[in-house]
Amino acid sequence: MYPLTTELDVRFLHRWILTDSFTSRVAQDQGRTVLPKVNQAALVKVPVPVPPLNEQKRIVAKIEELTARSRRAKEALDAVPPLLDKLRQSILAAAFRGDLTADWRAKNPNVEPADLGVNPVDPYPKRKRAARSRTDVASDEEQSLPNGWRPARLWEISEVQLGQRRAPEYGEEKHYAYVRAANITWRGLDLSDVKSMGFADPISLLLQPGDVMLTEASGSPKEVGKPAIWRGELLDCCFQATVLRLRANRDLVLPEWLYFSSLADATLGRFAAMAPGVGILHLTSGRMREWPIPLPPLTEQRRICELLEEALNIVYEREDQLNLAITSLSLLDQSILAKAFRGELVPQDPTDEPASVLLDRIRTARETSAPPTKPKRAPKPTPEPAQLPLELAPILPDDAFAALWPHGPLDKATAVRKLADHLRQLGRLEFQHLRADGPLYAQLLATIEAAVKAGYLDRPHRGQVRAFKLDPTTYTADDWCHVLVASLGPDPIHQEDAVRQAAEWARDNLGLEFARLRSDGHIATGLRTAITSAIRQGLIARDGKRIILGRRA
């Protein structure tokens, strides 16, 4: 196979292989399912649209201009989720401080205060508890509650029950559908995948409309205690041991109040701070029975729940709009590429050399060049396989930057191997062993030296090279996310400390320049957004106001 690329703009070819039409065409011939691999014999048959050389350059420039805009838009959208999270938290916190109904209480001063009745009966009087008694709670908590509100424990206003663990001995009995933690989402129940099993005592575990369910255990602090309300969606449905059920005493508390109260405690991280466990956090039914909950009068509960539902629906609508924008933006780059390779992105110039002339020149050059001959006998072992794709895609200084960013300072030998591995992953090189005395190694080393001279790399120490970015405004959202994850250690760290630590790591390893870390500057803003992004990706987890590396949901 003789590649055709020395006359074409390599950046144009690079954009072509990023299109959906190219990848889908190549995928048809890859011939594997477990470990897909590009079929080189089929690859050479893939047609490539070839415009005049000058038009190739105009197309690349326009693509870079438009994708830079989409990248800035993506960075702006990445900053929105933490703002919505803060809005949701502030709404819930205000509701259970009584702020949402301060005006309502002023207009309704004669509402009868909440009352737990006389001597409520503890359903587990022999259970040892670390929590204080109701009298102790009232002595200090009641002072901070609005007029008419009372402090309570969950056992005083609801039943708290853990579901049944999966038990094979009940396999021959009647099977019941059951709710598990996987069915509970932040927007309610997802019953698209409901399982069933036998239950030892199904009557006590049947769900009733108004039951509030909480995820009892989770490997992620942000998921423990996530609530949902059962509305009778399925007939004769039970719940499993990954779920806690709260059944309200409706004379004292509304089911919706239990739901929103649990939503506030889960969203604000209170459940996670209370839940014991290493790796997997558990609420436990015993601890939840003693969980404190503010109790306003029933009429005020109803009004707060109405206001909360209205306000949170607005937040959910904004989240839906954001997700739609992110999805649309993810399709934008592909639409730009598709338009570019349909010839619709830039105007044509009739003075450009026709592509047919360019292709004829390439064909002539191929036909006049002598094909390589293979010796009948090689006195020495055959050198490493010829790097055919080197002609197809010449190695450029920006390739060196892409391969070494953001690994920090590397010795030259390591840098050469990073560059080789990067190009092999892109399918631009083929080799079995990278020999230090081979021609490929020398070419890669020369590329790295050229990248240093061109300003893509620098030499922080003798014998080392480094891909660097001095200006924080040039860092992308992915860059900030990598900086954050790379700087974290095994121990939890406060979020603001993590921001400073990550900025210092980038300064020491990636050349980031700053004299003073401003709280509203590009660096701190980018890293705070990266915290939210890394949590969504499962790279880090939130532990109260701290974050920790490597704990996935």
mmCIF file with all atom_site columns, N, CA and C in Angstrom, residues 29-60:
data_model
loop_
_atom_site.group_PDB
_atom_site.id
_atom_site.type_symbol
_atom_site.label_atom_id
_atom_site.label_alt_id
_atom_site.label_comp_id
_atom_site.label_asym_id
_atom_site.label_entity_id
_atom_site.label_seq_id
_atom_site.pdbx_PDB_ins_code
_atom_site.Cartn_x
_atom_site.Cartn_y
_atom_site.Cartn_z
_atom_site.occupancy
_atom_site.B_iso_or_equiv
_atom_site.pdbx_formal_charge
_atom_site.auth_seq_id
_atom_site.auth_comp_id
_atom_site.auth_asym_id
_atom_site.auth_atom_id
_atom_site.pdbx_PDB_model_num
ATOM 1  N N  . ASP A 1 29 ? -16.252 -2.720 8.302  1.00 0.00 ? 29 ASP A N  1
ATOM 2  C CA . ASP A 1 29 ? -15.275 -3.705 7.849  1.00 0.00 ? 29 ASP A CA 1
ATOM 3  C C  . ASP A 1 29 ? -14.294 -4.132 8.927  1.00 0.00 ? 29 ASP A C  1
ATOM 4  N N  . GLN A 1 30 ? -14.546 -3.728 10.200 1.00 0.00 ? 30 GLN A N  1
ATOM 5  C CA . GLN A 1 30 ? -13.557 -4.060 11.212 1.00 0.00 ? 30 GLN A CA 1
ATOM 6  C C  . GLN A 1 30 ? -13.562 -5.552 11.565 1.00 0.00 ? 30 GLN A C  1
ATOM 7  N N  . GLY A 1 31 ? -14.701 -6.249 11.444 1.00 0.00 ? 31 GLY A N  1
ATOM 8  C CA . GLY A 1 31 ? -14.724 -7.701 11.520 1.00 0.00 ? 31 GLY A CA 1
ATOM 9  C C  . GLY A 1 31 ? -14.581 -8.303 12.897 1.00 0.00 ? 31 GLY A C  1
ATOM 10 N N  . ARG A 1 32 ? -14.669 -7.503 13.959 1.00 0.00 ? 32 ARG A N  1
ATOM 11 C CA . ARG A 1 32 ? -14.578 -8.050 15.307 1.00 0.00 ? 32 ARG A CA 1
ATOM 12 C C  . ARG A 1 32 ? -15.691 -7.466 16.161 1.00 0.00 ? 32 ARG A C  1
ATOM 13 N N  . THR A 1 33 ? -15.975 -8.158 17.265 1.00 0.00 ? 33 THR A N  1
ATOM 14 C CA . THR A 1 33 ? -16.978 -7.655 18.195 1.00 0.00 ? 33 THR A CA 1
ATOM 15 C C  . THR A 1 33 ? -16.386 -7.384 19.568 1.00 0.00 ? 33 THR A C  1
ATOM 16 N N  . VAL A 1 34 ? -15.472 -8.233 20.032 1.00 0.00 ? 34 VAL A N  1
ATOM 17 C CA . VAL A 1 34 ? -14.893 -8.065 21.367 1.00 0.00 ? 34 VAL A CA 1
ATOM 18 C C  . VAL A 1 34 ? -13.803 -7.009 21.361 1.00 0.00 ? 34 VAL A C  1
ATOM 19 N N  . LEU A 1 35 ? -12.820 -7.150 20.449 1.00 0.00 ? 35 LEU A N  1
ATOM 20 C CA . LEU A 1 35 ? -11.734 -6.180 20.323 1.00 0.00 ? 35 LEU A CA 1
ATOM 21 C C  . LEU A 1 35 ? -11.721 -5.650 18.896 1.00 0.00 ? 35 LEU A C  1
ATOM 22 N N  . PRO A 1 36 ? -12.530 -4.654 18.605 1.00 0.00 ? 36 PRO A N  1
ATOM 23 C CA . PRO A 1 36 ? -12.596 -4.133 17.242 1.00 0.00 ? 36 PRO A CA 1
ATOM 24 C C  . PRO A 1 36 ? -11.241 -3.623 16.769 1.00 0.00 ? 36 PRO A C  1
ATOM 25 N N  . LYS A 1 37 ? -10.981 -3.817 15.483 1.00 0.00 ? 37 LYS A N  1
ATOM 26 C CA . LYS A 1 37 ? -9.720  -3.383 14.889 1.00 0.00 ? 37 LYS A CA 1
ATOM 27 C C  . LYS A 1 37 ? -9.983  -2.940 13.462 1.00 0.00 ? 37 LYS A C  1
ATOM 28 N N  . VAL A 1 38 ? -9.323  -1.847 13.071 1.00 0.00 ? 38 VAL A N  1
ATOM 29 C CA . VAL A 1 38 ? -9.501  -1.351 11.718 1.00 0.00 ? 38 VAL A CA 1
ATOM 30 C C  . VAL A 1 38 ? -8.886  -2.330 10.729 1.00 0.00 ? 38 VAL A C  1
ATOM 31 N N  . ASN A 1 39 ? -9.652  -2.669 9.711  1.00 0.00 ? 39 ASN A N  1
ATOM 32 C CA . ASN A 1 39 ? -9.169  -3.548 8.646  1.00 0.00 ? 39 ASN A CA 1
ATOM 33 C C  . ASN A 1 39 ? -8.433  -2.690 7.629  1.00 0.00 ? 39 ASN A C  1
ATOM 34 N N  . GLN A 1 40 ? -7.100  -2.848 7.566  1.00 0.00 ? 40 GLN A N  1
ATOM 35 C CA . GLN A 1 40 ? -6.302  -1.979 6.706  1.00 0.00 ? 40 GLN A CA 1
ATOM 36 C C  . GLN A 1 40 ? -6.608  -2.210 5.226  1.00 0.00 ? 40 GLN A C  1
ATOM 37 N N  . ALA A 1 41 ? -6.897  -3.462 4.868  1.00 0.00 ? 41 ALA A N  1
ATOM 38 C CA . ALA A 1 41 ? -7.213  -3.734 3.462  1.00 0.00 ? 41 ALA A CA 1
ATOM 39 C C  . ALA A 1 41 ? -8.475  -2.987 3.040  1.00 0.00 ? 41 ALA A C  1
ATOM 40 N N  . ALA A 1 42 ? -9.439  -2.907 3.978  1.00 0.00 ? 42 ALA A N  1
ATOM 41 C CA . ALA A 1 42 ? -10.673 -2.184 3.670  1.00 0.00 ? 42 ALA A CA 1
ATOM 42 C C  . ALA A 1 42 ? -10.480 -0.678 3.797  1.00 0.00 ? 42 ALA A C  1
ATOM 43 N N  . LEU A 1 43 ? -9.531  -0.273 4.641  1.00 0.00 ? 43 LEU A N  1
ATOM 44 C CA . LEU A 1 43 ? -9.314  1.148  4.875  1.00 0.00 ? 43 LEU A CA 1
ATOM 45 C C  . LEU A 1 43 ? -8.902  1.880  3.600  1.00 0.00 ? 43 LEU A C  1
ATOM 46 N N  . VAL A 1 44 ? -8.060  1.232  2.786  1.00 0.00 ? 44 VAL A N  1
ATOM 47 C CA . VAL A 1 44 ? -7.566  1.899  1.573  1.00 0.00 ? 44 VAL A CA 1
ATOM 48 C C  . VAL A 1 44 ? -8.675  2.091  0.544  1.00 0.00 ? 44 VAL A C  1
ATOM 49 N N  . LYS A 1 45 ? -9.806  1.401  0.726  1.00 0.00 ? 45 LYS A N  1
ATOM 50 C CA . LYS A 1 45 ? -10.905 1.524  -0.229 1.00 0.00 ? 45 LYS A CA 1
ATOM 51 C C  . LYS A 1 45 ? -11.908 2.612  0.166  1.00 0.00 ? 45 LYS A C  1
ATOM 52 N N  . VAL A 1 46 ? -11.717 3.201  1.345  1.00 0.00 ? 46 VAL A N  1
ATOM 53 C CA . VAL A 1 46 ? -12.649 4.232  1.789  1.00 0.00 ? 46 VAL A CA 1
ATOM 54 C C  . VAL A 1 46 ? -12.440 5.494  0.956  1.00 0.00 ? 46 VAL A C  1
ATOM 55 N N  . PRO A 1 47 ? -13.466 5.982  0.301  1.00 0.00 ? 47 PRO A N  1
ATOM 56 C CA . PRO A 1 47 ? -13.297 7.190  -0.534 1.00 0.00 ? 47 PRO A CA 1
ATOM 57 C C  . PRO A 1 47 ? -13.082 8.427  0.329  1.00 0.00 ? 47 PRO A C  1
ATOM 58 N N  . VAL A 1 48 ? -12.232 9.318  -0.142 1.00 0.00 ? 48 VAL A N  1
ATOM 59 C CA . VAL A 1 48 ? -11.930 10.565 0.558  1.00 0.00 ? 48 VAL A CA 1
ATOM 60 C C  . VAL A 1 48 ? -12.287 11.734 -0.353 1.00 0.00 ? 48 VAL A C  1
ATOM 61 N N  . PRO A 1 49 ? -13.121 12.657 0.094  1.00 0.00 ? 49 PRO A N  1
ATOM 62 C CA . PRO A 1 49 ? -13.408 13.840 -0.721 1.00 0.00 ? 49 PRO A CA 1
ATOM 63 C C  . PRO A 1 49 ? -12.182 14.753 -0.755 1.00 0.00 ? 49 PRO A C  1
ATOM 64 N N  . VAL A 1 50 ? -11.706 15.083 -1.935 1.00 0.00 ? 50 VAL A N  1
ATOM 65 C CA . VAL A 1 50 ? -10.477 15.868 -2.066 1.00 0.00 ? 50 VAL A CA 1
ATOM 66 C C  . VAL A 1 50 ? -10.791 17.173 -2.814 1.00 0.00 ? 50 VAL A C  1
ATOM 67 N N  . PRO A 1 51 ? -10.852 18.291 -2.102 1.00 0.00 ? 51 PRO A N  1
ATOM 68 C CA . PRO A 1 51 ? -10.993 19.587 -2.766 1.00 0.00 ? 51 PRO A CA 1
ATOM 69 C C  . PRO A 1 51 ? -9.610  20.130 -3.139 1.00 0.00 ? 51 PRO A C  1
ATOM 70 N N  . PRO A 1 52 ? -9.538  21.254 -3.837 1.00 0.00 ? 52 PRO A N  1
ATOM 71 C CA . PRO A 1 52 ? -8.239  21.872 -4.108 1.00 0.00 ? 52 PRO A CA 1
ATOM 72 C C  . PRO A 1 52 ? -7.471  22.138 -2.817 1.00 0.00 ? 52 PRO A C  1
ATOM 73 N N  . LEU A 1 53 ? -6.166  22.158 -2.905 1.00 0.00 ? 53 LEU A N  1
ATOM 74 C CA . LEU A 1 53 ? -5.321  22.286 -1.721 1.00 0.00 ? 53 LEU A CA 1
ATOM 75 C C  . LEU A 1 53 ? -5.626  23.568 -0.946 1.00 0.00 ? 53 LEU A C  1
ATOM 76 N N  . ASN A 1 54 ? -5.778  24.681 -1.655 1.00 0.00 ? 54 ASN A N  1
ATOM 77 C CA . ASN A 1 54 ? -6.081  25.938 -0.963 1.00 0.00 ? 54 ASN A CA 1
ATOM 78 C C  . ASN A 1 54 ? -7.431  25.881 -0.257 1.00 0.00 ? 54 ASN A C  1
ATOM 79 N N  . GLU A 1 55 ? -8.384  25.196 -0.870 1.00 0.00 ? 55 GLU A N  1
ATOM 80 C CA . GLU A 1 55 ? -9.689  25.064 -0.230 1.00 0.00 ? 55 GLU A CA 1
ATOM 81 C C  . GLU A 1 55 ? -9.599  24.172 1.004  1.00 0.00 ? 55 GLU A C  1
ATOM 82 N N  . GLN A 1 56 ? -8.733  23.150 0.950  1.00 0.00 ? 56 GLN A N  1
ATOM 83 C CA . GLN A 1 56 ? -8.504  22.328 2.139  1.00 0.00 ? 56 GLN A CA 1
ATOM 84 C C  . GLN A 1 56 ? -8.085  23.201 3.316  1.00 0.00 ? 56 GLN A C  1
ATOM 85 N N  . LYS A 1 57 ? -7.169  24.135 3.044  1.00 0.00 ? 57 LYS A N  1
ATOM 86 C CA . LYS A 1 57 ? -6.675  24.995 4.115  1.00 0.00 ? 57 LYS A CA 1
ATOM 87 C C  . LYS A 1 57 ? -7.778  25.927 4.622  1.00 0.00 ? 57 LYS A C  1
ATOM 88 N N  . ARG A 1 58 ? -8.611  26.427 3.719  1.00 0.00 ? 58 ARG A N  1
ATOM 89 C CA . ARG A 1 58 ? -9.703  27.288 4.156  1.00 0.00 ? 58 ARG A CA 1
ATOM 90 C C  . ARG A 1 58 ? -10.716 26.501 4.989  1.00 0.00 ? 58 ARG A C  1
ATOM 91 N N  . ILE A 1 59 ? -10.970 25.263 4.593  1.00 0.00 ? 59 ILE A N  1
ATOM 92 C CA . ILE A 1 59 ? -11.907 24.417 5.348  1.00 0.00 ? 59 ILE A CA 1
ATOM 93 C C  . ILE A 1 59 ? -11.381 24.172 6.752  1.00 0.00 ? 59 ILE A C  1
ATOM 94 N N  . VAL A 1 60 ? -10.105 23.847 6.870  1.00 0.00 ? 60 VAL A N  1
ATOM 95 C CA . VAL A 1 60 ? -9.516  23.582 8.186  1.00 0.00 ? 60 VAL A CA 1
ATOM 96 C C  . VAL A 1 60 ? -9.606  24.831 9.060  1.00 0.00 ? 60 VAL A C  1
#
